[in-house]
Amino acid sequence: MAIRIRKSYKFALRSSLLITTFLVGILLVYLIFKEQVNWLFIAFFASACFVVSFFILQIRVERFIYRRVKKIYDDVSLLESSSFSSKPVTTDMKTLTQEIEKFAEDKKIEIDTLKIREEYRKDFLGNVSHELKTPLFTVQGYILTLLDGAMNDKKIREKYLARANKGVERLIYIVKDLDLITKLEVGGLKLEREDFDIIELIQNVFDLLEMKSKKKEISLTFDMEYIDPIYINADREKIQQVVTNLLVNSIKYGHPNGTTEVSVENLIKNKVIIRVTDNGEGIPKEHIPRLFERFYRVDQSGSRAEGGSGLGLSIVKHIMEAHDEKIYVESEEDVGSEFSFTLEKSENKLP
């Protein structure tokens, strides 16, 4: 702790002036009464009274306040992260009050941040537990049934092992997504940028999701026919994951005989914006700010009928941030949703 004392003389000056004025007034009345007024003596007395009063008050008050203020600094110094404890001790009440108010405000912000993190940690652990226990209990149930004698029936054995395998696959899927999002959040995932045709990539994703979309009777289509390729510079695999996650969500929450449309538009000379628009269920406005949180689901009932790890949109957000790009969402209930994100055009392919 710094031991230099930053002093304030205001209190001593004002108090000395009051004492001097009071004593000089009494002396002046007395001399007038005695008819012995001597202005030179009065001026000398006033000066001496002021100086003596000032030094006595300053020294006494300084020591009195310093002992108590230093105790405050020593108590605060127990908080190792506090910048307040590294400041010079001041006996200026105005300065001290300002420093304490700023310290209290900073600590309030820290406490609020810790509370938010604690709530986030609880939500995260609760969500992870919820996501993992369903497939775990499913796998355990099939295995226990087999161990209880069902394995002697070949058909039941094969059926239950196949179902247990699906449960294990879901666990692997969740763990892989958790591993990916952890790497994205700590910046441990290296992007492998390359130039590629975004139209071709989107069409490939359409082809991969064809059976899934047909099952839900949802058509995947472009907003127009793209004759010429549009080259962008990004991590091809990660952008494919972004497009896939957005399209899978639109299929999950789309209405039968619905449509999911993808458009690629020029934003500025070196940027394009990709829009994924559907006419599905839509998202209530109160849920939109939290859409990209891990495991956050608009359906608060806890139903997992649609499957998924609950990490898709969070992964999308982090992938876009790793590319120094943004993702946006607009939605209206019973009308549909539009997710859009920007990407950088390939420098070699700019018109």
mmCIF file of N, CA and C in Angstrom, residues 74-117:
data_model
loop_
_atom_site.group_PDB
_atom_site.id
_atom_site.type_symbol
_atom_site.label_atom_id
_atom_site.label_comp_id
_atom_site.label_asym_id
_atom_site.label_seq_id
_atom_site.Cartn_x
_atom_site.Cartn_y
_atom_site.Cartn_z
ATOM 1 N N ASP A 74 -6.655 -0.493 4.814
ATOM 2 C CA ASP A 74 -6.126 -1.816 5.191
ATOM 3 C C ASP A 74 -7.187 -2.895 5.032
ATOM 4 N N ASP A 75 -8.437 -2.568 5.414
ATOM 5 C CA ASP A 75 -9.518 -3.544 5.260
ATOM 6 C C ASP A 75 -9.771 -3.852 3.789
ATOM 7 N N VAL A 76 -9.747 -2.811 2.970
ATOM 8 C CA VAL A 76 -9.985 -2.989 1.534
ATOM 9 C C VAL A 76 -8.854 -3.777 0.888
ATOM 10 N N SER A 77 -7.637 -3.624 1.425
ATOM 11 C CA SER A 77 -6.475 -4.305 0.839
ATOM 12 C C SER A 77 -6.586 -5.821 0.955
ATOM 13 N N LEU A 78 -7.506 -6.297 1.815
ATOM 14 C CA LEU A 78 -7.727 -7.735 1.912
ATOM 15 C C LEU A 78 -8.305 -8.289 0.614
ATOM 16 N N LEU A 79 -8.955 -7.416 -0.157
ATOM 17 C CA LEU A 79 -9.462 -7.814 -1.469
ATOM 18 C C LEU A 79 -8.333 -7.650 -2.471
ATOM 19 N N GLU A 80 -7.672 -8.721 -2.800
ATOM 20 C CA GLU A 80 -6.455 -8.661 -3.606
ATOM 21 C C GLU A 80 -6.670 -7.998 -4.955
ATOM 22 N N SER A 81 -7.854 -8.161 -5.528
ATOM 23 C CA SER A 81 -8.092 -7.623 -6.864
ATOM 24 C C SER A 81 -8.416 -6.131 -6.849
ATOM 25 N N SER A 82 -8.478 -5.530 -5.641
ATOM 26 C CA SER A 82 -8.907 -4.145 -5.552
ATOM 27 C C SER A 82 -7.803 -3.178 -5.947
ATOM 28 N N SER A 83 -8.135 -2.264 -6.845
ATOM 29 C CA SER A 83 -7.193 -1.212 -7.222
ATOM 30 C C SER A 83 -7.238 -0.081 -6.198
ATOM 31 N N PHE A 84 -8.294 -0.049 -5.384
ATOM 32 C CA PHE A 84 -8.456 0.996 -4.372
ATOM 33 C C PHE A 84 -7.330 0.944 -3.344
ATOM 34 N N SER A 85 -6.917 -0.278 -2.961
ATOM 35 C CA SER A 85 -5.915 -0.438 -1.916
ATOM 36 C C SER A 85 -4.522 -0.014 -2.371
ATOM 37 N N SER A 86 -4.304 0.148 -3.685
ATOM 38 C CA SER A 86 -2.985 0.537 -4.173
ATOM 39 C C SER A 86 -2.848 2.052 -4.290
ATOM 40 N N LYS A 87 -3.921 2.791 -3.973
ATOM 41 C CA LYS A 87 -3.871 4.243 -4.084
ATOM 42 C C LYS A 87 -3.275 4.855 -2.818
ATOM 43 N N PRO A 88 -2.733 6.076 -2.938
ATOM 44 C CA PRO A 88 -2.200 6.746 -1.743
ATOM 45 C C PRO A 88 -3.312 7.072 -0.767
ATOM 46 N N VAL A 89 -2.997 6.962 0.535
ATOM 47 C CA VAL A 89 -3.987 7.268 1.560
ATOM 48 C C VAL A 89 -4.279 8.757 1.543
ATOM 49 N N THR A 90 -5.561 9.097 1.486
ATOM 50 C CA THR A 90 -5.949 10.501 1.471
ATOM 51 C C THR A 90 -6.816 10.812 2.685
ATOM 52 N N THR A 91 -6.610 11.995 3.255
ATOM 53 C CA THR A 91 -7.475 12.447 4.345
ATOM 54 C C THR A 91 -8.433 13.519 3.863
ATOM 55 N N ASP A 92 -8.458 13.711 2.556
ATOM 56 C CA ASP A 92 -9.418 14.634 1.953
ATOM 57 C C ASP A 92 -10.750 13.908 1.856
ATOM 58 N N MET A 93 -11.736 14.364 2.644
ATOM 59 C CA MET A 93 -13.000 13.657 2.729
ATOM 60 C C MET A 93 -13.720 13.586 1.380
ATOM 61 N N LYS A 94 -13.633 14.652 0.602
ATOM 62 C CA LYS A 94 -14.301 14.664 -0.693
ATOM 63 C C LYS A 94 -13.677 13.624 -1.623
ATOM 64 N N THR A 95 -12.333 13.628 -1.653
ATOM 65 C CA THR A 95 -11.623 12.660 -2.492
ATOM 66 C C THR A 95 -11.879 11.235 -2.017
ATOM 67 N N LEU A 96 -11.826 11.049 -0.685
ATOM 68 C CA LEU A 96 -12.042 9.721 -0.119
ATOM 69 C C LEU A 96 -13.453 9.223 -0.436
ATOM 70 N N THR A 97 -14.436 10.102 -0.306
ATOM 71 C CA THR A 97 -15.814 9.726 -0.609
ATOM 72 C C THR A 97 -15.958 9.302 -2.069
ATOM 73 N N GLN A 98 -15.329 10.069 -2.964
ATOM 74 C CA GLN A 98 -15.384 9.733 -4.395
ATOM 75 C C GLN A 98 -14.740 8.377 -4.674
ATOM 76 N N GLU A 99 -13.581 8.135 -4.022
ATOM 77 C CA GLU A 99 -12.871 6.863 -4.229
ATOM 78 C C GLU A 99 -13.687 5.682 -3.716
ATOM 79 N N ILE A 100 -14.299 5.874 -2.543
ATOM 80 C CA ILE A 100 -15.100 4.793 -1.966
ATOM 81 C C ILE A 100 -16.337 4.526 -2.822
ATOM 82 N N GLU A 101 -16.969 5.597 -3.320
ATOM 83 C CA GLU A 101 -18.145 5.423 -4.180
ATOM 84 C C GLU A 101 -17.777 4.675 -5.457
ATOM 85 N N LYS A 102 -16.628 5.026 -6.049
ATOM 86 C CA LYS A 102 -16.186 4.348 -7.269
ATOM 87 C C LYS A 102 -15.849 2.884 -6.967
ATOM 88 N N PHE A 103 -15.181 2.663 -5.817
ATOM 89 C CA PHE A 103 -14.846 1.303 -5.411
ATOM 90 C C PHE A 103 -16.107 0.468 -5.223
ATOM 91 N N ALA A 104 -17.105 1.069 -4.543
ATOM 92 C CA ALA A 104 -18.370 0.348 -4.303
ATOM 93 C C ALA A 104 -19.086 0.044 -5.614
ATOM 94 N N GLU A 105 -19.055 0.996 -6.544
ATOM 95 C CA GLU A 105 -19.701 0.790 -7.845
ATOM 96 C C GLU A 105 -19.018 -0.334 -8.623
ATOM 97 N N ASP A 106 -17.661 -0.323 -8.615
ATOM 98 C CA ASP A 106 -16.910 -1.379 -9.303
ATOM 99 C C ASP A 106 -17.204 -2.749 -8.709
ATOM 100 N N LYS A 107 -17.266 -2.792 -7.361
ATOM 101 C CA LYS A 107 -17.529 -4.062 -6.699
ATOM 102 C C LYS A 107 -18.951 -4.549 -6.979
ATOM 103 N N LYS A 108 -19.886 -3.611 -7.080
ATOM 104 C CA LYS A 108 -21.261 -3.991 -7.399
ATOM 105 C C LYS A 108 -21.327 -4.616 -8.799
ATOM 106 N N ILE A 109 -20.584 -4.022 -9.735
ATOM 107 C CA ILE A 109 -20.542 -4.571 -11.094
ATOM 108 C C ILE A 109 -19.934 -5.968 -11.075
ATOM 109 N N GLU A 110 -18.831 -6.137 -10.300
ATOM 110 C CA GLU A 110 -18.194 -7.455 -10.198
ATOM 111 C C GLU A 110 -19.146 -8.491 -9.602
ATOM 112 N N ILE A 111 -19.857 -8.081 -8.556
ATOM 113 C CA ILE A 111 -20.794 -9.008 -7.903
ATOM 114 C C ILE A 111 -21.930 -9.383 -8.849
ATOM 115 N N ASP A 112 -22.474 -8.386 -9.570
ATOM 116 C CA ASP A 112 -23.543 -8.662 -10.526
ATOM 117 C C ASP A 112 -23.064 -9.609 -11.620
ATOM 118 N N THR A 113 -21.812 -9.391 -12.091
ATOM 119 C CA THR A 113 -21.233 -10.259 -13.126
ATOM 120 C C THR A 113 -21.090 -11.682 -12.612
ATOM 121 N N LEU A 114 -20.616 -11.816 -11.364
ATOM 122 C CA LEU A 114 -20.453 -13.142 -10.763
ATOM 123 C C LEU A 114 -21.806 -13.837 -10.596
ATOM 124 N N LYS A 115 -22.836 -13.063 -10.231
ATOM 125 C CA LYS A 115 -24.172 -13.645 -10.085
ATOM 126 C C LYS A 115 -24.692 -14.168 -11.429
ATOM 127 N N ILE A 116 -24.463 -13.353 -12.486
ATOM 128 C CA ILE A 116 -24.900 -13.768 -13.824
ATOM 129 C C ILE A 116 -24.169 -15.033 -14.239
ATOM 130 N N ARG A 117 -22.842 -15.073 -13.978
ATOM 131 C CA ARG A 117 -22.059 -16.253 -14.331
ATOM 132 C C ARG A 117 -22.503 -17.477 -13.546
#
